[in-house]
Short mmCIF file of C-alpha atoms in Angstrom, two decimals:
data_model
loop_
_atom_site.label_atom_id
_atom_site.label_comp_id
_atom_site.label_asym_id
_atom_site.label_seq_id
_atom_site.Cartn_x
_atom_site.Cartn_y
_atom_site.Cartn_z
CA MET W 16 0.00 0.00 0.00
CA ASP W 17 1.06 3.54 -0.66
CA MET W 18 2.62 5.03 2.46
CA LYS W 19 0.69 8.25 2.00
CA LEU W 20 -2.55 6.35 2.24
CA PHE W 21 -1.43 4.18 5.14
CA GLY W 22 -1.90 6.78 7.89
CA PRO W 23 -5.37 7.97 6.90
CA VAL W 24 -6.66 4.44 6.40
CA ILE W 25 -5.36 3.39 9.82
CA HIS W 26 -7.06 6.45 11.35
CA ILE W 27 -10.39 5.56 9.81
CA LEU W 28 -10.10 1.94 10.90
CA LEU W 29 -9.23 3.11 14.41
CA ALA W 30 -12.24 5.42 14.41
CA LEU W 31 -14.57 2.66 13.24
CA VAL W 32 -13.25 0.11 15.71
CA ILE W 33 -12.41 2.09 18.84
CA SER W 34 -15.13 4.75 18.86
CA PRO W 35 -17.68 2.77 20.96
CA LEU W 36 -14.91 2.32 23.51
CA LEU W 37 -15.02 6.07 24.17
CA MET W 38 -18.55 5.76 25.55
CA GLY W 39 -17.38 2.84 27.67
CA ILE W 40 -14.52 4.92 29.07
CA ILE W 41 -16.87 7.80 29.89
CA ASN W 42 -19.26 5.46 31.70
CA ARG W 43 -16.42 3.75 33.55
CA THR W 44 -14.99 7.10 34.67
CA LYS W 45 -18.38 8.19 35.93
CA ALA W 46 -18.80 4.91 37.77
CA LYS W 47 -15.39 5.26 39.41
CA PHE W 48 -16.24 8.76 40.58
CA ALA W 49 -19.53 7.56 41.97
CA GLY W 50 -17.78 4.72 43.80
CA ARG W 51 -19.42 2.03 41.67
CA LYS W 52 -17.76 -0.80 39.84
CA GLY W 53 -19.40 0.22 36.61
CA GLN W 54 -20.31 -1.61 33.46
CA PRO W 55 -17.61 -3.38 31.42
CA LEU W 56 -15.50 -1.15 29.20
CA LEU W 57 -16.81 -2.97 26.15
CA GLN W 58 -20.47 -2.60 27.11
CA PRO W 59 -21.25 -0.23 24.18
CA TYR W 60 -20.06 -2.96 21.79
CA TYR W 61 -22.28 -5.55 23.47
CA ASP W 62 -25.21 -3.15 23.27
CA ILE W 63 -24.69 -2.49 19.59
CA ILE W 64 -24.27 -6.19 18.79
CA LYS W 65 -27.36 -7.06 20.81
CA LEU W 66 -29.41 -4.43 19.00
CA LEU W 67 -28.12 -5.54 15.62
CA ARG W 68 -29.49 -9.03 16.26
CA LYS W 69 -32.97 -7.68 16.87
CA GLY W 70 -35.58 -6.72 14.37
CA SER W 71 -37.05 -3.27 13.99
CA VAL W 72 -40.59 -2.29 14.78
CA TYR W 73 -42.10 0.58 12.85
CA SER W 74 -45.14 2.53 13.86
CA THR W 75 -47.85 2.70 11.20
CA THR W 76 -47.84 6.50 11.38
CA THR W 77 -44.22 6.72 10.23
CA THR W 78 -43.05 6.95 6.63
CA TRP W 79 -39.78 6.34 4.81
CA VAL W 80 -38.41 9.51 6.41
CA PHE W 81 -38.32 7.68 9.71
CA ARG W 82 -36.44 4.74 8.23
CA LEU W 83 -34.01 6.99 6.39
CA GLY W 84 -32.85 8.83 9.53
CA PRO W 85 -30.54 6.28 11.18
CA VAL W 86 -29.01 4.93 7.97
CA ALA W 87 -28.30 8.32 6.45
CA GLY W 88 -27.16 9.66 9.81
CA LEU W 89 -24.55 6.95 10.17
CA SER W 90 -23.29 7.30 6.60
CA ALA W 91 -22.98 11.06 7.06
CA MET W 92 -20.84 10.44 10.15
CA ILE W 93 -18.59 8.08 8.22
CA ILE W 94 -18.13 10.65 5.46
CA ALA W 95 -17.31 13.29 8.07
CA ILE W 96 -14.73 10.93 9.61
CA LEU W 97 -13.07 10.70 6.18
CA ILE W 98 -12.49 14.45 6.22
CA ILE W 99 -10.95 14.97 9.63
CA PRO W 100 -7.20 14.61 10.10
CA SER W 101 -5.69 12.67 12.96
CA GLY W 102 -3.33 15.11 14.63
CA GLY W 103 -0.79 16.04 12.00
CA ILE W 104 -1.67 13.14 9.69
CA ASN W 105 -3.63 14.07 6.59
CA SER W 106 -7.10 12.79 6.03
CA LEU W 107 -8.25 10.71 3.08
CA LEU W 108 -10.52 13.42 1.78
CA SER W 109 -8.75 16.73 1.90
CA PHE W 110 -9.33 19.79 -0.24
CA PRO W 111 -9.54 23.57 0.31
CA CYS W 112 -12.33 24.59 2.68
CA ASP W 113 -13.21 20.98 3.48
CA PHE W 114 -14.27 22.02 7.00
CA ILE W 115 -17.32 23.67 5.49
CA LEU W 116 -18.33 20.35 3.96
CA MET W 117 -17.68 18.63 7.27
CA ALA W 118 -19.85 21.09 9.20
CA TYR W 119 -22.68 20.75 6.71
CA ILE W 120 -22.49 16.97 6.59
CA LEU W 121 -22.93 17.05 10.34
CA GLY W 122 -25.80 19.43 9.67
CA VAL W 123 -27.36 16.97 7.21
CA ALA W 124 -27.08 14.16 9.74
CA ARG W 125 -28.77 16.33 12.33
CA PHE W 126 -31.48 17.36 9.89
CA LEU W 127 -32.28 13.74 9.08
CA THR W 128 -32.39 12.75 12.75
CA VAL W 129 -34.70 15.66 13.43
CA THR W 130 -37.03 14.91 10.53
CA ALA W 131 -37.15 11.25 11.57
CA ALA W 132 -38.11 12.41 15.06
CA LEU W 133 -40.78 14.73 13.72
CA ASP W 134 -42.10 11.97 11.47
CA THR W 135 -43.25 9.95 14.47
CA GLY W 136 -45.68 12.70 15.37
CA SER W 137 -44.82 12.40 19.05
CA PRO W 138 -44.92 15.77 20.82
CA PHE W 139 -41.97 14.83 23.01
CA GLU W 140 -39.82 14.12 20.00
CA GLY W 141 -40.81 17.39 18.41
CA MET W 142 -39.76 19.21 21.55
CA GLY W 143 -36.42 17.43 21.61
CA ALA W 144 -35.92 18.21 17.93
CA SER W 145 -36.55 21.90 18.50
CA ARG W 146 -34.06 22.02 21.36
CA GLU W 147 -31.47 20.08 19.41
CA MET W 148 -31.69 22.52 16.50
CA GLN W 149 -31.59 25.56 18.75
CA PHE W 150 -28.38 24.54 20.48
CA ALA W 151 -26.80 23.10 17.34
CA ILE W 152 -27.15 26.42 15.52
CA LEU W 153 -25.31 28.20 18.31
CA ALA W 154 -22.65 25.49 18.52
CA GLU W 155 -22.09 25.63 14.77
CA VAL W 156 -21.24 29.34 14.96
CA VAL W 157 -18.65 28.64 17.64
CA MET W 158 -17.18 25.79 15.61
CA PHE W 159 -16.85 27.86 12.45
CA MET W 160 -15.34 30.73 14.42
CA GLY W 161 -12.83 28.30 15.95
CA VAL W 162 -11.81 26.84 12.62
CA ALA W 163 -11.55 30.39 11.24
CA VAL W 164 -9.10 31.24 14.02
CA LEU W 165 -6.97 28.23 13.13
CA ALA W 166 -7.18 28.96 9.40
CA VAL W 167 -6.13 32.59 9.81
CA GLY W 168 -3.47 31.65 12.35
CA THR W 169 -1.85 29.02 10.15
CA GLY W 170 -2.66 30.59 6.80
CA LYS W 171 -4.03 27.28 5.49
CA ILE W 172 -7.55 26.51 4.40
CA SER W 173 -8.01 22.77 4.58
CA LEU W 174 -8.37 20.89 7.84
CA SER W 175 -5.48 18.56 7.08
CA SER W 176 -3.02 21.32 6.25
CA ILE W 177 -4.20 23.41 9.20
CA TYR W 178 -3.53 20.54 11.58
CA TYR W 179 -0.28 19.70 9.80
CA THR W 180 1.09 23.22 10.37
CA LEU W 181 -0.54 23.73 13.74
CA TRP W 182 2.16 22.57 16.13
CA ASP W 183 5.06 22.58 13.76
CA SER W 184 8.43 23.52 15.15
CA ASN W 185 8.66 27.21 16.15
CA PHE W 186 4.95 27.54 16.16
CA THR W 187 4.29 29.32 19.42
CA ASN W 188 3.18 32.80 18.39
CA ILE W 189 -0.48 31.89 18.20
CA ALA W 190 -0.34 29.15 20.83
CA PRO W 191 -2.55 30.99 23.34
CA ALA W 192 -5.19 31.51 20.65
CA VAL W 193 -5.12 27.80 19.79
CA PHE W 194 -5.65 26.88 23.42
CA LEU W 195 -8.58 29.27 23.61
CA VAL W 196 -10.10 27.62 20.55
CA ALA W 197 -9.52 24.22 22.14
CA LEU W 198 -11.38 25.41 25.22
CA SER W 199 -14.41 26.51 23.24
CA PHE W 200 -14.19 23.35 21.15
CA LEU W 201 -14.59 21.35 24.33
CA ILE W 202 -17.88 23.15 24.91
CA VAL W 203 -18.91 22.46 21.32
CA LEU W 204 -18.02 18.79 21.84
CA LEU W 205 -20.19 18.57 24.95
CA THR W 206 -23.07 20.31 23.16
CA GLU W 207 -22.92 18.37 19.92
CA ASN W 208 -22.61 15.02 21.64
CA ALA W 209 -25.39 15.76 24.12
CA ARG W 210 -23.27 15.33 27.23
CA ILE W 211 -23.59 17.01 30.62
CA PRO W 212 -23.83 20.05 31.22
CA VAL W 213 -25.96 20.42 28.08
CA ASP W 214 -27.88 17.17 28.04
CA ASP W 215 -27.87 14.17 30.31
CA PRO W 216 -27.54 10.96 28.28
CA ASN W 217 -28.77 8.85 31.21
CA THR W 218 -31.92 10.78 31.94
CA HIS W 219 -35.20 8.89 31.99
CA LEU W 220 -37.64 11.76 31.83
CA GLU W 221 -38.68 12.75 28.33
CA LEU W 222 -39.31 16.34 29.34
CA THR W 223 -35.67 16.92 30.24
CA MET W 224 -34.10 15.15 27.29
CA ILE W 225 -32.71 16.81 24.25
CA HIS W 226 -30.97 14.31 22.05
CA GLU W 227 -32.14 11.10 23.66
CA VAL W 228 -35.83 11.91 23.23
CA MET W 229 -35.48 12.16 19.46
CA VAL W 230 -34.54 8.51 19.12
CA LEU W 231 -37.11 7.07 21.53
CA ASP W 232 -39.12 5.45 18.76
CA HIS W 233 -36.18 3.81 17.06
CA GLY W 234 -35.42 0.27 17.99
CA GLY W 235 -33.37 -2.74 17.00
CA VAL W 236 -31.02 -2.26 14.10
CA ASP W 237 -31.98 1.39 13.73
CA LEU W 238 -31.06 2.12 17.33
CA ALA W 239 -27.76 0.30 16.87
CA LEU W 240 -26.96 2.50 13.88
CA ILE W 241 -27.85 5.60 15.85
CA GLN W 242 -25.71 4.59 18.81
CA TYR W 243 -22.80 3.71 16.59
CA GLY W 244 -23.23 7.03 14.78
CA SER W 245 -23.12 8.97 18.02
CA CYS W 246 -19.95 7.09 19.00
CA LEU W 247 -18.39 8.13 15.69
CA LYS W 248 -19.49 11.71 16.29
CA LEU W 249 -17.81 11.70 19.67
CA TRP W 250 -14.67 10.33 18.06
CA LEU W 251 -14.77 13.02 15.38
CA PHE W 252 -14.97 15.92 17.81
CA SER W 253 -12.47 14.33 20.20
CA SER W 254 -10.01 13.84 17.36
CA LEU W 255 -10.32 17.47 16.28
CA LEU W 256 -9.91 18.60 19.87
CA ALA W 257 -6.95 16.32 20.56
CA GLY W 258 -5.14 17.54 17.44
CA MET W 259 -5.52 21.09 18.72
CA ALA W 260 -4.86 20.63 22.41
CA ILE W 261 -1.82 18.35 22.26
CA PRO W 262 1.12 20.47 21.17
CA VAL W 263 3.29 17.54 20.07
CA ARG W 264 4.27 16.63 16.53
CA THR W 265 7.11 14.17 16.22
CA GLY W 266 6.92 13.72 12.47
CA ILE W 267 6.92 9.92 12.80
CA MET W 268 3.52 8.79 11.65
CA ILE W 269 2.93 5.86 13.97
CA VAL W 270 4.01 7.85 17.04
CA ASP W 271 1.84 10.83 16.10
CA MET W 272 -1.11 8.58 15.53
CA GLY W 273 -0.54 6.90 18.88
CA ILE W 274 -0.32 10.25 20.66
CA ASN W 275 -3.51 11.43 19.03
CA THR W 276 -5.36 8.25 19.90
CA VAL W 277 -4.22 8.40 23.51
CA GLY W 278 -5.33 12.04 23.49
CA ILE W 279 -8.78 11.04 22.27
CA LEU W 280 -9.08 8.44 25.03
CA LEU W 281 -7.94 11.01 27.60
CA ILE W 282 -10.60 13.41 26.36
CA SER W 283 -13.19 10.72 27.09
CA VAL W 284 -11.84 10.42 30.62
CA PHE W 285 -12.02 14.20 30.90
CA VAL W 286 -15.62 14.25 29.67
CA GLY W 287 -16.39 11.61 32.30
CA ILE W 288 -14.79 13.80 34.97
CA ILE W 289 -16.83 16.80 33.83
CA GLU W 290 -19.99 14.72 33.95
CA SER W 291 -19.20 13.51 37.44
CA GLY W 292 -18.43 16.97 38.73
CA MET W 293 -21.21 18.97 37.15
CA ALA W 294 -24.96 18.99 37.08
CA ARG W 295 -26.94 19.88 34.00
CA LEU W 296 -27.35 23.55 33.29
CA LYS W 297 -30.79 25.11 33.11
CA LEU W 298 -31.99 25.04 29.53
CA LEU W 299 -32.00 28.83 29.47
CA HIS W 300 -28.36 28.92 30.50
CA ILE W 301 -27.08 26.73 27.68
CA PRO W 302 -27.21 29.53 25.07
CA GLN W 303 -25.31 31.67 27.57
CA MET W 304 -22.61 29.03 27.86
CA LEU W 305 -22.33 28.81 24.08
CA LEU W 306 -22.22 32.59 23.95
CA ALA W 307 -19.31 32.51 26.38
CA ALA W 308 -17.59 29.99 24.10
CA PHE W 309 -18.26 32.30 21.19
CA SER W 310 -16.73 35.31 22.93
CA VAL W 311 -13.67 33.26 23.82
CA THR W 312 -13.20 32.29 20.17
CA ALA W 313 -13.86 35.89 19.14
CA ALA W 314 -11.04 37.01 21.44
CA ALA W 315 -8.81 34.37 19.86
CA PHE W 316 -9.84 35.55 16.41
CA LEU W 317 -8.90 39.15 17.18
CA TRP W 318 -5.64 37.81 18.57
CA VAL W 319 -4.65 36.06 15.36
CA LEU W 320 -5.87 38.93 13.17
CA ARG W 321 -3.59 41.55 14.69
CA MET E 30 8.86 35.20 27.64
CA THR E 31 6.41 36.97 25.33
CA THR E 32 4.31 33.82 25.35
CA TRP E 33 3.90 34.09 29.09
CA ILE E 34 2.99 37.76 28.84
CA ASP E 35 0.46 36.79 26.17
CA ILE E 36 -1.04 34.15 28.40
CA PHE E 37 -1.45 36.54 31.31
CA LEU E 38 -2.97 39.17 29.03
CA LEU E 39 -5.39 36.62 27.65
CA ALA E 40 -6.27 35.75 31.22
CA LEU E 41 -6.99 39.43 31.77
CA VAL E 42 -9.29 39.56 28.74
CA LEU E 43 -11.07 36.34 29.73
CA THR E 44 -11.64 37.60 33.26
CA ASP E 45 -13.19 40.71 31.71
CA PHE E 46 -15.67 38.50 29.89
CA ARG E 47 -16.39 36.66 33.11
CA LEU E 48 -17.08 39.97 34.83
CA LEU E 49 -19.52 40.94 32.10
CA ALA E 50 -21.28 37.59 32.27
CA SER E 51 -21.64 36.92 35.98
CA SER E 52 -24.41 38.12 38.22
CA ARG E 53 -23.04 36.89 41.51
CA LEU E 54 -21.06 39.42 43.48
CA GLY E 55 -18.84 36.74 44.99
CA ALA E 56 -17.75 35.61 41.53
CA ILE E 57 -17.08 39.20 40.48
CA ILE E 58 -14.89 39.87 43.50
CA GLN E 59 -13.03 36.61 42.96
CA THR E 60 -12.41 37.58 39.35
CA THR E 61 -10.82 40.86 40.37
CA VAL E 62 -8.35 38.76 42.38
CA PHE E 63 -7.43 36.90 39.18
CA GLN E 64 -6.96 40.23 37.46
CA ALA E 65 -4.64 41.37 40.20
CA VAL E 66 -2.57 38.21 39.82
CA SER E 67 -2.24 38.60 36.07
CA LEU E 68 -1.47 42.32 36.37
CA SER E 69 1.34 41.83 38.84
CA ALA E 70 2.69 38.89 36.85
CA CYS E 71 2.67 41.02 33.67
CA MET E 72 4.51 43.73 35.52
CA LEU E 73 7.30 41.37 36.53
CA LEU E 74 7.53 39.82 33.06
CA MET E 75 7.54 43.14 31.21
CA ALA E 76 10.28 44.72 33.30
CA VAL E 77 13.72 45.20 31.81
CA ARG E 78 16.34 42.75 32.96
CA PRO E 79 17.85 42.79 35.49
CA ILE E 80 14.70 43.48 37.50
CA SER E 81 15.13 46.36 39.89
CA ILE E 82 14.03 45.98 43.49
CA TYR E 83 11.42 48.69 42.92
CA ILE E 84 9.59 46.71 40.29
CA ILE E 85 9.46 43.67 42.53
CA ALA E 86 8.26 45.79 45.43
CA LEU E 87 5.66 47.49 43.24
CA SER E 88 4.38 44.18 41.96
CA ILE E 89 4.08 42.80 45.48
CA VAL E 90 2.30 45.95 46.65
CA THR E 91 -0.03 45.74 43.62
CA PHE E 92 -0.98 42.21 44.45
CA THR E 93 -1.45 42.95 48.15
CA VAL E 94 -3.69 45.93 47.52
CA LYS E 95 -5.67 44.74 44.51
CA GLY E 96 -5.64 41.03 45.22
CA ILE E 97 -5.99 40.81 49.00
CA ILE E 98 -7.04 44.03 50.73
CA LEU E 99 -9.61 45.38 48.29
CA PRO E 100 -11.40 42.05 47.69
CA TRP E 101 -11.49 41.61 51.45
CA LEU E 102 -13.09 45.04 51.83
CA LEU E 103 -15.62 44.31 49.10
CA ARG E 104 -16.48 40.92 50.59
CA ARG E 105 -17.00 42.54 53.95
CA ALA E 106 -19.27 45.19 52.43
CA MET E 107 -21.14 42.43 50.60
CA ARG E 108 -21.67 40.50 53.80
CA GLU E 109 -22.78 43.53 55.73
CA ALA E 110 -25.10 44.83 53.03
CA ASP E 111 -26.37 41.27 52.65
CA VAL E 112 -26.49 41.17 48.86
CA GLN E 113 -25.49 38.11 46.87
CA ARG E 114 -26.32 38.97 43.31
CA GLU E 115 -27.33 41.63 40.86
CA VAL E 116 -31.03 41.06 40.39
CA ARG E 117 -32.05 43.14 37.43
CA PRO E 118 -29.25 44.74 35.43
CA ILE E 119 -29.99 47.50 32.93
CA ILE E 120 -28.26 45.53 30.16
CA GLY E 121 -28.67 41.75 30.32
CA TYR E 122 -25.72 39.41 30.72
CA SER E 123 -25.82 37.88 27.26
CA ALA E 124 -26.09 41.33 25.70
CA SER E 125 -23.21 42.53 27.89
CA VAL E 126 -20.98 39.74 26.63
CA LEU E 127 -21.85 40.50 23.02
CA ILE E 128 -21.15 44.20 23.60
CA GLY E 129 -17.91 43.06 25.20
CA VAL E 130 -16.89 41.26 22.00
CA VAL E 131 -17.60 44.45 20.03
CA LEU E 132 -15.63 46.53 22.53
CA LEU E 133 -12.68 44.16 22.27
CA GLY E 134 -12.75 44.47 18.50
CA LEU E 135 -12.91 48.23 18.86
CA SER E 136 -9.92 48.25 21.20
CA PHE E 137 -7.93 46.30 18.65
CA ILE E 138 -8.89 48.69 15.85
CA ILE E 139 -8.00 51.75 17.91
CA PHE E 140 -4.51 50.49 18.64
CA MET E 141 -3.88 49.12 15.18
CA PRO E 142 -1.76 52.12 14.11
CA MET E 143 0.35 51.90 17.27
CA LYS E 144 1.33 48.30 16.72
CA GLU E 145 4.94 49.08 15.92
CA THR E 146 5.56 51.81 18.46
CA VAL E 147 4.84 49.80 21.58
CA SER E 148 7.39 47.22 22.58
CA GLY E 149 6.33 43.91 24.04
CA SER E 150 3.11 42.07 23.38
CA ALA E 151 0.77 43.58 20.79
CA PHE E 152 -2.11 42.43 22.94
CA LEU E 153 -1.20 44.69 25.84
CA MET E 154 -2.67 48.01 24.75
CA PRO E 155 -6.00 46.61 23.48
CA GLY E 156 -6.21 44.38 26.55
CA ALA E 157 -5.70 47.36 28.85
CA LEU E 158 -8.26 49.46 27.01
CA PHE E 159 -10.73 46.59 26.98
CA THR E 160 -10.35 46.15 30.74
CA THR E 161 -11.03 49.86 31.23
CA LEU E 162 -14.11 49.69 29.01
CA THR E 163 -15.32 46.59 30.85
CA GLY E 164 -15.16 48.48 34.11
CA LEU E 165 -17.08 51.32 32.52
CA MET E 166 -19.69 48.87 31.21
CA MET E 167 -20.11 47.43 34.68
CA ILE E 168 -20.65 50.89 36.11
CA ILE E 169 -23.22 52.03 33.57
CA SER E 170 -25.12 48.78 33.03
CA ARG E 171 -25.55 47.53 36.60
CA LYS E 172 -27.71 48.96 39.34
CA ASN E 173 -26.17 47.38 42.38
CA ALA E 174 -23.81 49.80 44.12
CA LEU E 175 -21.31 47.06 44.99
CA THR E 176 -21.09 45.86 41.41
CA GLN E 177 -20.41 49.43 40.43
CA VAL E 178 -17.63 49.67 42.99
CA ALA E 179 -16.15 46.48 41.54
CA GLY E 180 -16.53 48.06 38.10
CA TYR E 181 -14.55 51.05 39.28
CA LEU E 182 -11.87 48.70 40.53
CA VAL E 183 -11.76 46.92 37.16
CA MET E 184 -11.53 50.26 35.36
CA GLU E 185 -8.57 51.15 37.52
CA ASN E 186 -7.06 47.76 36.70
CA GLY E 187 -7.21 48.71 33.04
CA ILE E 188 -5.55 52.05 33.67
CA TYR E 189 -2.97 50.25 35.74
CA ALA E 190 -2.31 47.89 32.86
CA PHE E 191 -1.55 50.93 30.71
CA GLY E 192 0.88 51.92 33.44
CA VAL E 193 2.50 48.51 33.27
CA ILE E 194 3.35 49.08 29.62
CA LEU E 195 5.21 52.21 30.53
CA ALA E 196 6.52 50.96 33.87
CA VAL E 197 10.03 51.21 32.53
CA GLU E 198 9.94 54.95 32.07
CA GLU E 199 7.18 55.95 34.40
CA PRO E 200 8.25 57.12 37.82
CA LEU E 201 7.38 54.77 40.62
CA LEU E 202 5.65 57.60 42.42
CA ILE E 203 2.79 57.81 39.92
CA GLU E 204 2.10 54.07 40.08
CA MET E 205 2.03 54.28 43.84
CA GLY E 206 -0.24 57.29 43.61
CA VAL E 207 -2.72 55.41 41.40
CA LEU E 208 -2.64 52.48 43.76
CA LEU E 209 -3.27 54.65 46.79
CA ASP E 210 -6.06 56.39 44.92
CA VAL E 211 -7.88 53.14 44.21
CA PHE E 212 -7.30 51.91 47.69
CA VAL E 213 -8.79 54.98 49.33
CA ALA E 214 -11.66 55.16 46.84
CA VAL E 215 -12.72 51.55 47.29
CA PHE E 216 -12.21 51.80 51.03
CA VAL E 217 -14.51 54.82 51.26
CA MET E 218 -17.03 53.32 48.84
CA GLY E 219 -17.17 50.08 50.79
CA ILE E 220 -18.05 51.95 53.93
CA THR E 221 -20.55 54.14 52.10
CA VAL E 222 -22.29 51.13 50.59
CA TYR E 223 -22.69 49.66 54.04
CA GLN E 224 -24.12 52.92 55.35
CA ILE E 225 -26.52 53.21 52.42
CA SER E 226 -27.75 49.67 52.85
CA ARG E 227 -28.29 50.23 56.56
CA GLU E 228 -30.16 53.44 55.92
CA PHE E 229 -32.33 52.35 52.99
CA ASP E 230 -32.34 48.53 53.16
CA HIS E 231 -31.06 48.27 49.59
CA ILE E 232 -28.13 49.38 47.48
CA ASP E 233 -29.92 49.89 44.21
CA THR E 234 -28.47 53.09 42.79
CA ASP E 235 -31.50 53.63 40.60
CA ARG E 236 -33.69 54.10 43.62
CA LEU E 237 -31.29 56.39 45.40
CA SER E 238 -32.60 59.36 43.42
CA GLU E 239 -35.92 59.10 45.19
CA LEU E 240 -34.54 59.91 48.60
CA LYS E 241 -37.00 60.67 51.29
CA ASP E 242 -36.72 61.95 54.82
#
């Protein structure tokens, strides 16, 4: 195999294989903090396999829109994974302004999940869909602003080349700005992946759910696809965050990839710690938190513009 | 070395945003402590090597006054006036933060032409101006007298940051003068706030205009 392709392919395989482990790590961390033994690390895999063996039940009120949601959502995630680089290693699909495509593919996935939720006609799902869209719009602004900071700071316009230049040798003049972006990216990660303090993935009350309530009517294979898709989404954001926050580039591909992967796993631990230490914010306060993230990125943007 | 100055300046700017966004007085007072830390750290880092004993002394005095004594005074006033939070600000918190972003942009634009003339971090002048403007925002957009006192303190922090830039040439006396000024002002204001709250059962400056016998 061509050596240039080797790195990206390994990254995608890693993402496809390890991503459910991230959820397991988060749950294990939370269990440790709560003094419990916790479920096995591989529990998300067992769940997905169990669900894949089951059949799906469809309500008679739903149409093809409902069936399209999970499948298209998962494929969108896989396409998005193709675009993101792993630390300094290029992605398979890299071209100028590819981050715009990535953001909108995530948008498409969200749109399809939301329409599938609305298709059931359940008022709870409609409520969850409306909340999901509201917060996603705000998070998207922060994400674009963050990528803009990196693009202006490095002078590159594709994700791969941005991350390639990011922590090159003698690259410290915009380091504080990059850390600020990483900080706001963490908030985007928590928002997009429906984690505490934005959304509680373990909640059992439909009224308080945001993301979880939208997939209540999916079952069996569909639910497995959705769960796997959300694992991939967590991997995607963690990988982007790890590439930003870890200021190490050795230049040796395997080592860089290892560092990035360890970084991604550490981010899961960190998310678990955040979830153990924080309660959910009031719904009205979530836009304020995203606004804070936005102002932090705006400060970083002004920093790199000077 | 410039990286460290940058980091402390960024801390200053971020604390400004926190001041604009928080309603709790305790958080605001705590944030002014952070500002004091980053100001005194900046002062040490900016100074010409070898560092003179005066700079070290000044930085220690800065931290003691702005980071220990004044917050203590404000906390005491807060306890005695029995207020925890700003209930109804004139400009909401989200709007304040957005205005803050605009102000930060403005500060950068204003100092764009001076980029080459000032030595050290290019973030220093805009950061100082932004801190001053933040203090001003806190004074005009909040009703609680204690928040306004804290705003005054923040405004002085900004002016002080300007002083830090010129600490090399500026006589020590002026810095000490500014420091004493703030100290006395906040000291007097803290006592006044307590007296007002005892007299009128509130420290809402909007309602102070309707004084009665």
